[in-house]
CSV table of C-alpha atoms in Angstrom, one decimal:
chain,number,residue,atom,x,y,z
A,1,MET,CA,-17.4,5.7,-1.5
A,2,ARG,CA,-17.4,8.3,-4.3
A,3,LEU,CA,-16.9,7.1,-7.9
A,4,GLY,CA,-14.9,9.2,-10.2
A,5,GLY,CA,-12.9,9.3,-13.4
A,6,PRO,CA,-11.5,11.6,-16.1
A,7,VAL,CA,-13.6,14.4,-17.6
A,8,PHE,CA,-13.6,14.4,-21.4
A,9,ALA,CA,-15.9,17.4,-21.9
A,10,ASP,CA,-14.2,20.8,-22.6
A,11,TYR,CA,-14.4,23.3,-19.7
A,12,ASP,CA,-13.0,26.7,-19.1
A,13,THR,CA,-14.3,27.5,-15.6
A,14,PRO,CA,-14.7,25.6,-12.3
A,15,ALA,CA,-18.5,25.7,-12.8
A,16,GLU,CA,-18.3,24.0,-16.2
A,17,TRP,CA,-16.0,21.4,-14.6
A,18,THR,CA,-18.4,20.6,-11.8
A,19,ASP,CA,-21.3,20.5,-14.3
A,20,ALA,CA,-19.4,17.9,-16.4
A,21,LEU,CA,-18.8,15.8,-13.3
A,22,ASP,CA,-22.5,16.0,-12.5
A,23,ASP,CA,-23.4,14.9,-16.0
A,24,LEU,CA,-21.2,11.8,-15.4
A,25,GLY,CA,-22.7,11.1,-12.0
A,26,TYR,CA,-19.3,11.3,-10.4
A,27,GLY,CA,-18.8,12.3,-6.7
A,28,ALA,CA,-15.0,12.4,-7.0
A,29,ALA,CA,-12.6,13.8,-9.5
A,30,TYR,CA,-8.9,13.9,-10.6
A,31,CYS,CA,-7.3,17.3,-9.9
A,32,PRO,CA,-8.3,19.7,-12.7
A,33,VAL,CA,-5.2,22.0,-12.4
A,34,ASP,CA,-1.4,21.5,-12.4
A,35,PRO,CA,1.3,23.0,-10.1
A,36,ASP,CA,1.8,25.9,-12.5
A,37,ALA,CA,-1.7,27.2,-11.9
A,38,ASP,CA,-2.0,30.5,-10.2
A,39,PRO,CA,-3.3,30.5,-6.6
A,40,GLU,CA,-6.5,32.2,-7.5
A,41,THR,CA,-7.4,29.5,-10.0
A,42,VAL,CA,-6.5,26.8,-7.5
A,43,ARG,CA,-8.6,28.4,-4.9
A,44,ALA,CA,-11.5,28.7,-7.4
A,45,TYR,CA,-11.5,25.0,-8.2
A,46,ARG,CA,-11.3,24.1,-4.5
A,47,GLU,CA,-14.3,26.3,-3.7
A,48,ALA,CA,-16.2,24.9,-6.7
A,49,ALA,CA,-15.6,21.3,-5.6
A,50,THR,CA,-16.7,22.1,-2.1
A,51,GLU,CA,-19.9,23.8,-3.3
A,52,ALA,CA,-20.7,20.9,-5.7
A,53,ASP,CA,-19.8,18.3,-3.1
A,54,ILE,CA,-17.0,16.8,-5.2
A,55,GLU,CA,-14.1,15.1,-3.6
A,56,ILE,CA,-10.8,15.9,-5.4
A,57,ALA,CA,-9.1,12.5,-5.1
A,58,GLU,CA,-5.5,12.9,-6.1
A,59,VAL,CA,-2.8,14.9,-7.8
A,60,GLY,CA,-0.7,12.6,-10.0
A,61,ALA,CA,3.0,13.3,-9.7
A,62,TRP,CA,3.8,10.7,-12.5
A,63,GLY,CA,6.8,10.5,-14.7
A,64,VAL,CA,9.6,11.4,-12.2
A,65,ASN,CA,12.0,9.0,-10.4
A,66,PRO,CA,12.7,9.9,-6.8
A,67,VAL,CA,15.2,7.0,-6.5
A,68,SER,CA,17.0,7.5,-9.8
A,69,PRO,CA,20.7,6.5,-9.8
A,70,ASP,CA,21.4,10.0,-11.4
A,71,PRO,CA,21.6,12.4,-8.4
A,72,ASP,CA,20.4,15.4,-10.4
A,73,GLU,CA,17.4,13.5,-11.8
A,74,ARG,CA,16.6,12.3,-8.3
A,75,ALA,CA,16.7,15.8,-6.8
A,76,GLU,CA,14.5,17.1,-9.6
A,77,ALA,CA,12.0,14.3,-9.0
A,78,VAL,CA,11.8,14.9,-5.2
A,79,ALA,CA,11.3,18.6,-5.9
A,80,SER,CA,8.6,17.9,-8.5
A,81,CYS,CA,6.7,15.5,-6.1
A,82,ALA,CA,6.9,18.2,-3.3
A,83,ARG,CA,5.4,20.8,-5.7
A,84,HIS,CA,2.5,18.4,-6.5
A,85,LEU,CA,2.0,17.7,-2.8
A,86,GLU,CA,1.8,21.5,-2.2
A,87,LEU,CA,-0.8,21.7,-5.0
A,88,ALA,CA,-2.8,18.8,-3.4
A,89,ASP,CA,-2.9,20.6,-0.1
A,90,ALA,CA,-3.9,23.9,-1.7
A,91,VAL,CA,-6.7,22.5,-3.9
A,92,GLY,CA,-8.1,20.3,-1.2
A,93,ALA,CA,-7.2,16.9,-2.7
A,94,ASN,CA,-6.8,13.8,-0.6
A,95,CYS,CA,-3.3,13.0,-1.8
A,96,THR,CA,-0.5,13.2,-4.2
A,97,VAL,CA,0.5,9.9,-5.8
A,98,ASN,CA,3.5,8.6,-7.6
A,99,VAL,CA,5.4,5.2,-7.6
A,100,ALA,CA,8.4,4.8,-5.4
A,101,GLY,CA,10.8,4.9,-8.5
A,102,SER,CA,13.3,2.6,-10.1
A,103,ARG,CA,17.0,2.2,-10.0
A,104,GLY,CA,16.9,1.6,-13.8
A,105,ASP,CA,16.6,4.0,-16.7
A,106,SER,CA,12.7,3.9,-16.6
A,107,TRP,CA,11.0,5.8,-13.8
A,108,ALA,CA,8.6,2.9,-13.2
A,109,GLY,CA,10.4,0.0,-14.8
A,110,PRO,CA,11.9,-3.2,-13.3
A,111,HIS,CA,15.5,-3.3,-12.1
A,112,PRO,CA,17.4,-6.0,-10.1
A,113,GLU,CA,18.2,-3.4,-7.4
A,114,ASN,CA,14.6,-2.3,-6.8
A,115,PHE,CA,14.1,-4.7,-3.9
A,116,ASP,CA,17.5,-4.2,-2.3
A,117,GLU,CA,17.6,-2.9,1.3
A,118,ALA,CA,19.6,0.1,0.1
A,119,THR,CA,16.8,1.0,-2.3
A,120,PHE,CA,14.2,0.5,0.4
A,121,ASP,CA,16.2,3.0,2.5
A,122,LEU,CA,16.4,5.4,-0.4
A,123,VAL,CA,12.6,5.2,-0.9
A,124,VAL,CA,12.2,6.0,2.8
A,125,ASP,CA,14.5,9.0,2.5
A,126,SER,CA,12.8,10.3,-0.7
A,127,VAL,CA,9.3,10.1,0.8
A,128,ARG,CA,10.5,12.0,3.9
A,129,GLU,CA,12.2,14.6,1.8
A,130,ILE,CA,9.0,15.2,-0.2
A,131,ILE,CA,6.8,15.4,2.8
A,132,ASP,CA,9.2,17.6,4.8
A,133,ALA,CA,9.6,20.0,1.9
A,134,ALA,CA,5.9,20.4,1.2
A,135,ASP,CA,4.8,20.3,4.9
A,136,PRO,CA,1.2,19.8,4.0
A,137,ASP,CA,-1.7,20.7,6.4
A,138,SER,CA,-4.1,18.0,5.2
A,139,ALA,CA,-3.1,16.3,2.0
A,140,SER,CA,-1.1,13.1,2.1
A,141,TYR,CA,1.8,11.7,0.0
A,142,THR,CA,1.1,8.2,-1.3
A,143,LEU,CA,2.8,5.5,-3.3
A,144,GLU,CA,1.0,3.3,-5.8
A,145,ALA,CA,2.0,-0.3,-5.2
A,146,MET,CA,3.7,-1.9,-8.2
A,147,PRO,CA,4.8,-5.4,-9.0
A,148,THR,CA,8.4,-4.2,-9.9
A,149,MET,CA,9.2,-2.2,-6.8
A,150,VAL,CA,8.3,-1.5,-3.2
A,151,PRO,CA,5.6,-1.4,-2.0
A,152,ASP,CA,4.5,-4.6,-3.7
A,153,SER,CA,2.5,-6.3,-1.0
A,154,VAL,CA,0.5,-5.6,2.2
A,155,ASP,CA,3.6,-6.4,4.3
A,156,SER,CA,6.0,-4.2,2.3
A,157,TYR,CA,3.5,-1.3,2.5
A,158,ARG,CA,3.2,-1.7,6.2
A,159,ARG,CA,7.0,-1.8,6.6
A,160,LEU,CA,7.3,1.3,4.5
A,161,LEU,CA,4.7,3.2,6.5
A,162,ASP,CA,6.5,2.3,9.7
A,163,ALA,CA,9.9,3.2,8.4
A,164,VAL,CA,8.9,6.6,6.9
A,165,ASP,CA,7.2,7.5,10.1
A,166,ARG,CA,5.3,10.6,8.9
A,167,ASP,CA,1.7,11.4,9.5
A,168,ALA,CA,1.4,12.8,6.0
A,169,PHE,CA,2.5,9.5,4.4
A,170,ALA,CA,-0.6,7.4,3.6
A,171,VAL,CA,-1.8,4.6,1.3
A,172,HIS,CA,-2.9,4.5,-2.3
A,173,PHE,CA,-4.7,1.3,-3.1
A,174,ASP,CA,-4.4,-0.1,-6.6
A,175,PRO,CA,-5.6,-3.7,-6.3
A,176,VAL,CA,-4.7,-4.8,-9.8
A,177,ASN,CA,-1.0,-3.8,-9.3
A,178,LEU,CA,-0.9,-6.2,-6.3
A,179,VAL,CA,-2.1,-9.2,-8.4
A,180,ALA,CA,1.5,-10.1,-9.5
A,181,SER,CA,1.4,-13.9,-9.4
A,182,PRO,CA,-0.9,-16.8,-10.2
A,183,ARG,CA,-1.3,-17.4,-6.5
A,184,ARG,CA,-2.6,-13.9,-5.9
A,185,TYR,CA,-4.7,-14.2,-9.1
A,186,ALA,CA,-6.4,-17.3,-7.7
A,187,ASP,CA,-7.7,-15.5,-4.6
A,188,THR,CA,-8.1,-11.9,-5.3
A,189,ALA,CA,-10.8,-11.6,-2.6
A,190,GLY,CA,-8.4,-12.8,0.1
A,191,LEU,CA,-5.7,-10.3,-1.2
A,192,LEU,CA,-8.2,-7.4,-1.2
A,193,GLU,CA,-9.6,-8.2,2.2
A,194,ALA,CA,-6.1,-8.6,3.8
A,195,PHE,CA,-5.0,-5.2,2.3
A,196,VAL,CA,-8.0,-3.4,3.6
A,197,ASP,CA,-7.9,-5.1,7.0
A,198,GLU,CA,-4.3,-4.1,7.5
A,199,LEU,CA,-4.1,-0.7,5.9
A,200,GLY,CA,-7.7,0.5,5.4
A,201,GLU,CA,-7.5,3.4,7.8
A,202,ARG,CA,-4.6,4.9,5.9
A,203,ILE,CA,-6.1,4.5,2.3
A,204,GLN,CA,-6.7,7.9,0.7
A,205,CYS,CA,-7.7,6.8,-2.8
A,206,VAL,CA,-8.4,3.6,-4.8
A,207,HIS,CA,-7.8,2.9,-8.5
A,208,LEU,CA,-10.4,0.7,-10.3
A,209,LYS,CA,-9.4,-1.5,-13.1
A,210,ASP,CA,-9.2,-5.3,-13.7
A,211,VAL,CA,-6.7,-8.0,-14.4
A,212,ALA,CA,-6.7,-11.1,-16.7
A,213,MET,CA,-4.2,-14.0,-16.9
A,214,GLY,CA,-3.5,-15.7,-20.2
A,215,SER,CA,-3.4,-19.5,-20.7
A,216,ASP,CA,0.3,-19.7,-21.5
A,217,PRO,CA,2.2,-21.6,-18.8
A,218,LEU,CA,4.7,-18.6,-18.7
A,219,VAL,CA,2.7,-16.1,-16.7
A,220,HIS,CA,1.3,-13.1,-18.4
A,221,LEU,CA,-1.1,-10.7,-16.6
A,222,SER,CA,-2.9,-8.0,-18.5
A,223,GLU,CA,-4.7,-4.9,-17.3
A,224,VAL,CA,-8.3,-4.9,-18.6
A,225,PRO,CA,-11.5,-2.8,-18.0
A,226,PRO,CA,-13.5,-3.4,-14.8
A,227,GLY,CA,-15.7,-6.5,-15.3
A,228,ASP,CA,-13.5,-8.1,-18.0
A,229,GLY,CA,-11.1,-9.8,-15.6
A,230,ASN,CA,-10.7,-11.8,-12.5
A,231,LEU,CA,-10.7,-9.1,-9.8
A,232,ASP,CA,-13.4,-9.8,-7.2
A,233,TYR,CA,-15.3,-6.5,-7.3
A,234,HIS,CA,-17.9,-7.8,-4.9
A,235,ALA,CA,-15.2,-8.5,-2.3
A,236,LEU,CA,-13.5,-5.2,-3.1
A,237,LEU,CA,-16.6,-3.0,-2.7
A,238,ARG,CA,-17.7,-4.8,0.4
A,239,ALA,CA,-14.3,-4.3,2.0
A,240,LEU,CA,-14.1,-0.6,1.0
A,241,ASP,CA,-17.6,0.1,2.3
A,242,ASP,CA,-16.3,-0.3,5.9
A,243,LEU,CA,-14.0,2.7,5.3
A,244,ASP,CA,-14.7,6.5,4.9
A,245,ASP,CA,-17.9,7.2,3.1
A,246,ASP,CA,-16.1,9.8,1.0
A,247,LEU,CA,-13.3,7.5,-0.1
A,248,PRO,CA,-12.6,8.2,-3.8
A,249,VAL,CA,-12.7,5.1,-6.1
A,250,MET,CA,-11.3,6.2,-9.4
A,251,LEU,CA,-11.6,4.7,-12.9
A,252,GLU,CA,-8.4,4.9,-15.0
A,253,HIS,CA,-6.5,3.7,-18.1
A,254,LEU,CA,-9.6,3.3,-20.4
A,255,ASP,CA,-10.0,4.2,-24.0
A,256,GLY,CA,-12.4,7.1,-24.3
A,257,PRO,CA,-15.7,8.2,-22.7
A,258,GLU,CA,-17.7,5.2,-23.8
A,259,ALA,CA,-15.3,2.8,-22.1
A,260,TYR,CA,-15.5,4.8,-18.9
A,261,GLU,CA,-19.3,4.8,-19.1
A,262,ARG,CA,-19.3,1.0,-19.4
A,263,ALA,CA,-16.8,0.7,-16.5
A,264,ALA,CA,-18.9,3.0,-14.3
A,265,ASP,CA,-22.0,1.0,-15.1
A,266,HIS,CA,-20.2,-2.2,-14.1
A,267,VAL,CA,-19.0,-0.8,-10.8
A,268,ARG,CA,-22.5,0.6,-10.0
A,269,SER,CA,-24.1,-2.7,-10.9
A,270,VAL,CA,-21.8,-4.6,-8.5
A,271,ALA,CA,-22.4,-1.9,-5.8
A,272,ASP,CA,-26.1,-2.5,-6.1
A,273,GLU,CA,-25.6,-6.3,-5.8
A,274,VAL,CA,-23.7,-5.9,-2.5
A,275,ALA,CA,-25.8,-3.1,-1.3
A,276,VAL,CA,-23.1,-0.4,-1.0
A,277,SER,CA,-23.2,3.2,-2.3
A,278,VAL,CA,-20.9,4.7,-4.9
């Protein structure tokens, strides 16, 4: 595995970017350029990452809704995701990632129709459209599992992979987003192991965070920093260690460099305890 996270240091060149990653001890990185970057800049960052032995984990295509009920918004979202997938292919990233989308007003919010069969079919169509438009050579398009839409479980992710039927459609593993009930919260190790057992060979990137459940009888689950919740990191790192040695495991959603340093220390500490490398 290769641990990574955001870079907070200022950089103007690919060399300064890789130096900042080295200072953090990261072997993986989020994509440092956006789809508007010129081809020479994209190529320079790809070459710098290769030279510094940095794995570019993902290109985030966040904030757009490929299953929007508004046909114009949906078309724009599909085109945006395809541009991000083209960037991922050009910069040498493992994948582009978004959520499937929502039938409501929010691109990632809940809606009663999100689990309908018609919406499932629309997700399949949108993923195919994105992949076919970008036609990547090596990068994959992935969906982050979410509690409020498909895929929301091991089974729904497998069903979606089979339905899309594209080699360039792969898996983004965000364990915390799968912990959507007290039952799953009670056995995160079993959940993690089942996901990796079923889908491990298709996983292109992993997000690292944690989850805590409140004491109120009405269920409330909160995202918290790694080590502050109930996610079984020992089971997670052991399961992931059976996959690709270069698999990026990426810290996210933390408040500033000090929080990322503490999270990285926790992940490295657990990795030492289970004798795996990050």
